[in-house]
Amino acid sequence: MSPLAIDTGPVFLEAGTKTGLEVWCIENLRLVPVPKSSQGKFFAGSVYLVLNTLLLKDGTARHDIHYWIGNDATEVDSAVASEKALELDMTLGSCSVQYKEIQGQETEKFLSYFKPCLIPLEGAFSSAADQPNVIEYKVSLLACKGDHVVSVKEVPFSRSSLNHNDVFILDTASKVYLFSGCNSSIQERAKALEVVQYIKEEKHNGKCDVVTIEDGKFVGDSDVGEFWSLFGGYAPIPRDSPSLFQIPPSVPSMQLYLITSQGKLEGQNADGLLDREMLVSDRCYMLDCGADVYVWMGRFTSMTERKASISSTEDFLRYQGRSTGSYLTLLTEGLETPRFRSYFDGWAPKEKLKLYEEGRGTVAAIFKRQGFDVKELSEETNEAYIDCSGKLKVWCVAGDKLRSVPVENAVKLFSGDCYVLQYTYPGIPRDETIFYTWLGRASIEEDRVCALSQMAAIASSIKGAPVLAQITQDKEPDQFLWIVRTLIVFKGGKSSRYRSFIAEKGMIDDTYDGNMTALFRVQGTSPLNMQAVQVNSVSSSLNSSYCYILQTRATIFTWIGSLTSNRDHELLDSMLEQISASWQPISLREGGEHDEFWFALGGKSEYPRERDTKKHAEDPHLFLCQSTEGDLKVKEIFNFSQDDLTTEDAYILDCFEEVHVWVGCHSNVQSKEQALNLGKKYLEVDILAQGLSPETPVYVITEGHEPPFFTRFFAWDSSKSNMFGNTFERKLALLRGENDRMDGPVANSLRPHSPEIIPSGKRRSSITSNGTDRSVSPVSSVWSSKSRYSNGVGRPSLAPVVNKIFFSSLKTQKDLASPDSSPSSKDIGSMDIDKNCNDEDDDANSLIYPYERLKVASTDPVTDIDITKREAYLSKEEFREKFGMTRSAFYKLPKWKQDKLKMSVNLF
């Protein structure tokens, strides 16, 4: 038996069954679990296997496997880790992505697991005993690089190690010094401060002084003099001293190789073009992109073939001298990363499993057995995140101007027109404003441009920094529908440009005037969120899952589909009052229609029965973005938090159903139009290859004025968004406990108009010592819109929609405004104990039930509870056991993360 073919035994028995990190280390050619208390401590003489399991919003689990190789590790241990990573993948059903990590050159995804930093230790891991305590404090010099995750390496304690490009930390027994090279960016300096904070807490028990030294400053400060004295005195750093961090290699073009059974590499794309059809399911391939190297393994390949392909790829990189300069990623067919797919033409968006649709019947049966009315369960989470009792103004585009539109009981829009809506609502500590441009599906391009321009002009004329949004008919976001409450969309339009257009084309003017046959589909979630949309007056427009209003010159019909609910019927009655309150309707149920009804629709024909469902909720992705000469470049921020939103930059938060462009107040994005164009360009590129529609709603959000429907994706601390200074100054103030810097609001830097439509690609460094711009992000982590389509990759078609199971029960505005009624057990979800409880009153709720009775598939379920807040009834001990955290820590998480954790323990 090969010494590498060591049996893992039960080590992978429960791997990947829980969310979060699992870490093993190679010790004596065996995998040894690393306890949670030691995770994040990596020894340079060892090799580690790291599994990260994430439960996605569609109900599936995503597994990422990393094997980390220390600089002093043996080749045998490295080979064992590579094989065990494959075996772990096989244990998980070949449904993971594998990454090779080399000390000092880790991927940003890997480093994001161990924020704020990963600092390798000398020696090797031992499971036998704890590492001995060091009596004498060792002075160390650390080099740092990175703006969102930081790569840290120890370098010789010598003046010659310093350079102008990196940030350095000198850790001594009494003080920690931060030395910032003059060419380092503000963001890199700020990130290094987090490492300083970590060192202060972990190695000094929070008791040491922190000193910041700026490159080029060497007189007039005792701390500066003390710093240089530790190096034997000051001496200038050579101007051309290179960075201590390698720049990934580049190749002229991407090259695809077939890996034969003999381990040879055969080129497949001599013309430089790549197509999905080149990849065959019973073969393995290597894609060489320079900085990134991929091994693609067909789903019909054996374990032996996969091991041989990885070995051949590593030999290839070793022969070219690129073993430590490229990122190696291992992919199984069907689990390709978006970036890998983007290199190929003809790659359709991935189809998600319809877990919610397929499992809905099973879940409904479970709830019926527990005594719940399944009709009360919602298909999706739909709630307002802001106060929707504010003031709404509406304007319609009329030529080059805006015409005010009356808003009485309903907002009435025409599909051939464009509108600007201004909504002001009470916020904390000030009123906030959102502007929408609503673009009718049949509207003219000139009207659309005018609407966007007028919206920006009005927004710039008011105080504050309002949120701007561009939305399209039939793609309205939930928050918009909650704001307008009652929305009626008519066919046709009254815009002069629209009417001229249809006249020139000889088209029939079908603009609604109240005296013609019109069919309206009624939809919504409550009387405070309902819509009526005029559709073609033909029977094929009907759907068994909706209710309709058919208006003729002489009669009003209401048609109730056979699959509709009581809620749909209530919405039908409410909407009928808005469309035609004075007429007595003739109510028809599906299957009992009159001949007059079918005659008005031009005769009876086939029509669908299924409700139009939204795609399942996607996990949000955060991207740092730059744009130069029309080329959008983005870098994904993994495991993101509020601290990743640096004031010098602009970011895109992709939530699939809507896109948010966040602009820092020190960003070089100079206008609302520029920010909006970043979002529209992102939709065109579709970085994640997920079939994003170009009509996806785009929000523009300014730092310091983030609305709740944006902050819900973060564990948000509003005081952090109201700090003065650049990112480095803010982090330094927090480190020193100077909270007075947090008192004032951030000034809005966005101007209404700019001659530049696309912002500059350089990221502003603001106040570096020598005035240089910030450094460019590593090539390996930046995606470019031009490179994405360099092979002719077209826009993929939309992926199929998937429905969610649950949503909260309907509440009227009166219900929401009456919090004083005494709560029953079902009211716990609305009580403030969620966010304000602490460890001492963790069991403040008197209704405590055991986990076995609270879980979804319980054989002895509790019925008198709020099923959307099952976790609230757990005892303090069981809560910590199931979630691995206190109740207060849990409720500080964004709601989508709470739901994912609840799903992982069968409480959702």
Coordinates of C-alpha atoms in Angstrom, one line a residue, residues 346-572:
G346 CA -22.1 29.1 -24.6
W347 CA -22.3 28.6 -20.9
A348 CA -25.9 29.0 -19.8
P349 CA -26.7 30.1 -16.2
K350 CA -26.8 27.4 -13.6
E351 CA -30.2 26.0 -12.8
K352 CA -30.9 26.0 -9.1
L353 CA -32.7 23.0 -7.5
K354 CA -36.4 23.9 -7.0
L355 CA -36.2 22.8 -3.4
Y356 CA -39.0 25.1 -2.2
E357 CA -41.4 24.1 -5.0
E358 CA -40.7 20.3 -4.7
G359 CA -40.8 20.3 -0.9
R360 CA -43.9 22.5 -0.4
G361 CA -46.3 19.6 -0.4
T362 CA -44.3 17.7 2.2
V363 CA -43.9 20.8 4.4
A364 CA -47.6 21.5 4.1
A365 CA -48.5 18.0 5.2
I366 CA -46.2 18.4 8.3
F367 CA -47.9 21.6 9.2
K368 CA -51.4 20.2 8.8
R369 CA -50.5 17.4 11.2
Q370 CA -49.4 20.0 13.7
G371 CA -52.7 21.8 13.5
F372 CA -51.8 24.8 11.3
D373 CA -53.8 26.1 8.4
V374 CA -51.4 25.8 5.5
K375 CA -53.2 28.6 3.6
E376 CA -51.8 31.0 6.2
L377 CA -48.2 30.1 5.2
S378 CA -46.7 32.5 2.8
E379 CA -44.9 31.8 -0.4
E380 CA -42.2 34.3 0.2
T381 CA -40.9 36.8 2.8
N382 CA -42.4 40.2 1.9
E383 CA -42.2 43.0 4.4
A384 CA -41.6 46.7 4.5
Y385 CA -38.3 47.7 5.9
I386 CA -39.1 51.4 6.3
D387 CA -42.0 53.5 7.5
C388 CA -44.6 53.5 4.7
S389 CA -46.8 56.2 6.1
G390 CA -44.7 59.0 4.7
K391 CA -45.4 61.5 2.0
L392 CA -45.5 60.5 -1.7
K393 CA -45.2 62.9 -4.8
V394 CA -45.5 61.7 -8.4
W395 CA -44.5 63.4 -11.7
C396 CA -44.9 62.3 -15.3
V397 CA -42.5 63.1 -18.1
A398 CA -44.1 65.6 -20.4
G399 CA -41.6 66.6 -23.1
D400 CA -38.5 67.9 -21.4
K401 CA -40.4 68.8 -18.2
L402 CA -42.3 67.0 -15.4
R403 CA -46.0 67.2 -14.9
S404 CA -47.4 66.6 -11.4
V405 CA -49.7 63.5 -11.1
P406 CA -52.4 63.5 -8.4
V407 CA -52.1 60.8 -5.8
E408 CA -55.4 60.1 -4.1
N409 CA -56.4 56.6 -3.3
A410 CA -54.1 54.9 -5.8
V411 CA -51.1 55.6 -7.9
K412 CA -52.1 55.3 -11.6
L413 CA -49.4 54.9 -14.2
F414 CA -49.4 54.2 -18.0
S415 CA -47.0 51.6 -19.5
G416 CA -46.1 54.1 -22.3
D417 CA -44.9 56.8 -20.0
C418 CA -42.1 57.4 -17.5
Y419 CA -42.5 58.8 -14.0
V420 CA -40.5 60.2 -11.1
L421 CA -41.7 59.4 -7.6
Q422 CA -40.4 61.1 -4.4
Y423 CA -41.1 59.5 -1.1
T424 CA -40.2 61.1 2.2
Y425 CA -40.5 59.1 5.5
P426 CA -39.6 59.6 9.1
G427 CA -36.1 58.2 9.9
I428 CA -33.6 58.3 12.7
P429 CA -32.5 61.0 13.5
R430 CA -33.9 62.8 10.4
D431 CA -36.4 62.4 7.6
E432 CA -35.1 60.4 4.7
T433 CA -36.1 60.5 1.0
I434 CA -36.1 58.0 -1.8
F435 CA -36.5 58.9 -5.5
Y436 CA -37.7 56.4 -8.1
T437 CA -37.8 56.6 -11.8
W438 CA -40.5 54.2 -13.0
L439 CA -40.0 53.3 -16.7
G440 CA -43.0 51.9 -18.5
R441 CA -42.4 48.9 -20.6
A442 CA -43.6 50.6 -23.7
S443 CA -42.0 54.0 -23.0
I444 CA -39.7 55.8 -25.4
E445 CA -36.0 56.0 -24.8
E446 CA -36.0 59.8 -24.9
D447 CA -38.5 59.9 -22.1
R448 CA -36.4 57.4 -20.1
V449 CA -33.3 59.6 -20.3
C450 CA -35.4 62.7 -19.4
A451 CA -36.9 61.0 -16.3
L452 CA -33.4 59.9 -15.0
S453 CA -32.0 63.4 -15.6
Q454 CA -35.0 65.1 -13.9
M455 CA -34.8 62.7 -10.9
A456 CA -31.1 63.6 -10.4
A457 CA -31.9 67.3 -10.7
I458 CA -34.7 67.2 -8.1
A459 CA -32.6 65.0 -5.8
S460 CA -29.7 67.5 -5.9
S461 CA -32.0 70.4 -5.0
I462 CA -33.1 69.0 -1.6
K463 CA -31.2 68.7 1.6
G464 CA -29.5 65.5 2.6
A465 CA -28.4 62.6 0.4
P466 CA -31.6 60.8 -0.9
V467 CA -31.5 57.3 -2.2
L468 CA -32.0 57.1 -6.0
A469 CA -33.5 54.1 -7.8
Q470 CA -34.3 53.1 -11.4
I471 CA -37.1 50.5 -11.8
T472 CA -38.9 49.1 -14.7
Q473 CA -42.6 48.0 -15.1
D474 CA -43.2 44.4 -13.9
K475 CA -39.8 44.5 -12.1
E476 CA -40.8 46.7 -9.2
P477 CA -39.0 45.9 -5.9
D478 CA -41.1 44.9 -2.9
Q479 CA -40.2 48.1 -1.1
F480 CA -41.6 50.3 -3.9
L481 CA -44.9 48.4 -3.8
W482 CA -45.2 48.9 -0.1
I483 CA -44.6 52.6 -0.5
V484 CA -47.2 53.2 -3.3
R485 CA -49.7 50.7 -1.5
T486 CA -52.2 50.7 -4.4
L487 CA -50.8 50.6 -7.9
I488 CA -52.8 50.5 -11.1
V489 CA -50.9 50.2 -14.4
F490 CA -52.9 51.0 -17.6
K491 CA -52.0 50.3 -21.2
G492 CA -50.9 53.0 -23.6
G493 CA -49.5 56.4 -22.6
K494 CA -50.1 60.2 -22.7
S495 CA -46.5 61.3 -23.4
S496 CA -46.2 63.4 -26.5
R497 CA -43.2 61.4 -27.6
Y498 CA -45.0 58.1 -27.1
R499 CA -48.1 59.3 -29.1
S500 CA -45.8 60.6 -31.9
F501 CA -44.0 57.3 -32.0
I502 CA -47.2 55.1 -32.4
A503 CA -48.5 57.5 -35.0
E504 CA -45.3 57.3 -37.0
K505 CA -45.4 53.5 -36.8
G506 CA -49.1 53.3 -37.6
M507 CA -49.8 51.4 -34.4
I508 CA -53.2 51.2 -32.7
D509 CA -53.5 53.6 -29.8
D510 CA -54.8 51.3 -26.9
T511 CA -54.4 54.0 -24.2
Y512 CA -56.9 53.3 -21.5
D513 CA -59.7 55.9 -21.3
G514 CA -62.4 54.1 -19.2
N515 CA -64.7 53.5 -22.1
M516 CA -63.1 50.5 -23.7
T517 CA -62.9 46.8 -22.9
A518 CA -60.0 46.3 -20.4
L519 CA -58.8 43.3 -18.5
F520 CA -56.9 43.7 -15.2
R521 CA -54.9 41.1 -13.3
V522 CA -55.1 41.7 -9.5
Q523 CA -52.1 40.8 -7.4
G524 CA -50.4 41.7 -4.1
T525 CA -49.9 40.6 -0.5
S526 CA -52.3 42.8 1.5
P527 CA -54.6 45.8 1.2
L528 CA -51.5 47.9 1.8
N529 CA -49.6 46.2 -1.0
M530 CA -51.8 45.5 -4.0
Q531 CA -51.6 46.0 -7.8
A532 CA -53.9 45.9 -10.8
V533 CA -52.1 45.5 -14.1
Q534 CA -54.0 45.9 -17.4
V535 CA -53.2 42.9 -19.7
N536 CA -54.3 42.0 -23.2
S537 CA -58.1 41.5 -23.4
V538 CA -57.9 37.9 -24.5
S539 CA -58.7 34.7 -22.6
S540 CA -55.0 33.5 -22.9
S541 CA -54.2 36.3 -20.4
L542 CA -56.1 34.6 -17.7
N543 CA -54.4 32.4 -15.0
S544 CA -56.1 30.1 -12.5
S545 CA -53.8 31.5 -9.7
Y546 CA -55.1 35.1 -10.0
C547 CA -58.3 37.1 -9.9
Y548 CA -59.3 39.5 -12.7
I549 CA -61.5 42.4 -13.4
L550 CA -63.0 42.6 -16.9
Q551 CA -64.5 46.0 -17.8
T552 CA -66.7 46.4 -20.9
R553 CA -68.8 49.3 -22.0
A554 CA -71.8 47.8 -20.4
T555 CA -70.7 45.4 -17.7
I556 CA -68.0 44.8 -15.0
F557 CA -67.0 41.1 -14.5
T558 CA -64.9 39.8 -11.7
W559 CA -63.2 36.4 -12.4
I560 CA -61.9 34.2 -9.6
G561 CA -59.3 31.6 -10.5
S562 CA -59.7 28.1 -9.1
L563 CA -56.3 28.2 -7.3
T564 CA -56.8 31.6 -5.6
S565 CA -57.0 32.2 -1.8
N566 CA -59.2 34.2 0.5
R567 CA -56.5 36.8 0.5
D568 CA -56.7 37.1 -3.3
H569 CA -60.5 37.6 -3.0
E570 CA -60.1 40.4 -0.5
L571 CA -57.6 42.2 -2.8
L572 CA -60.1 41.8 -5.7

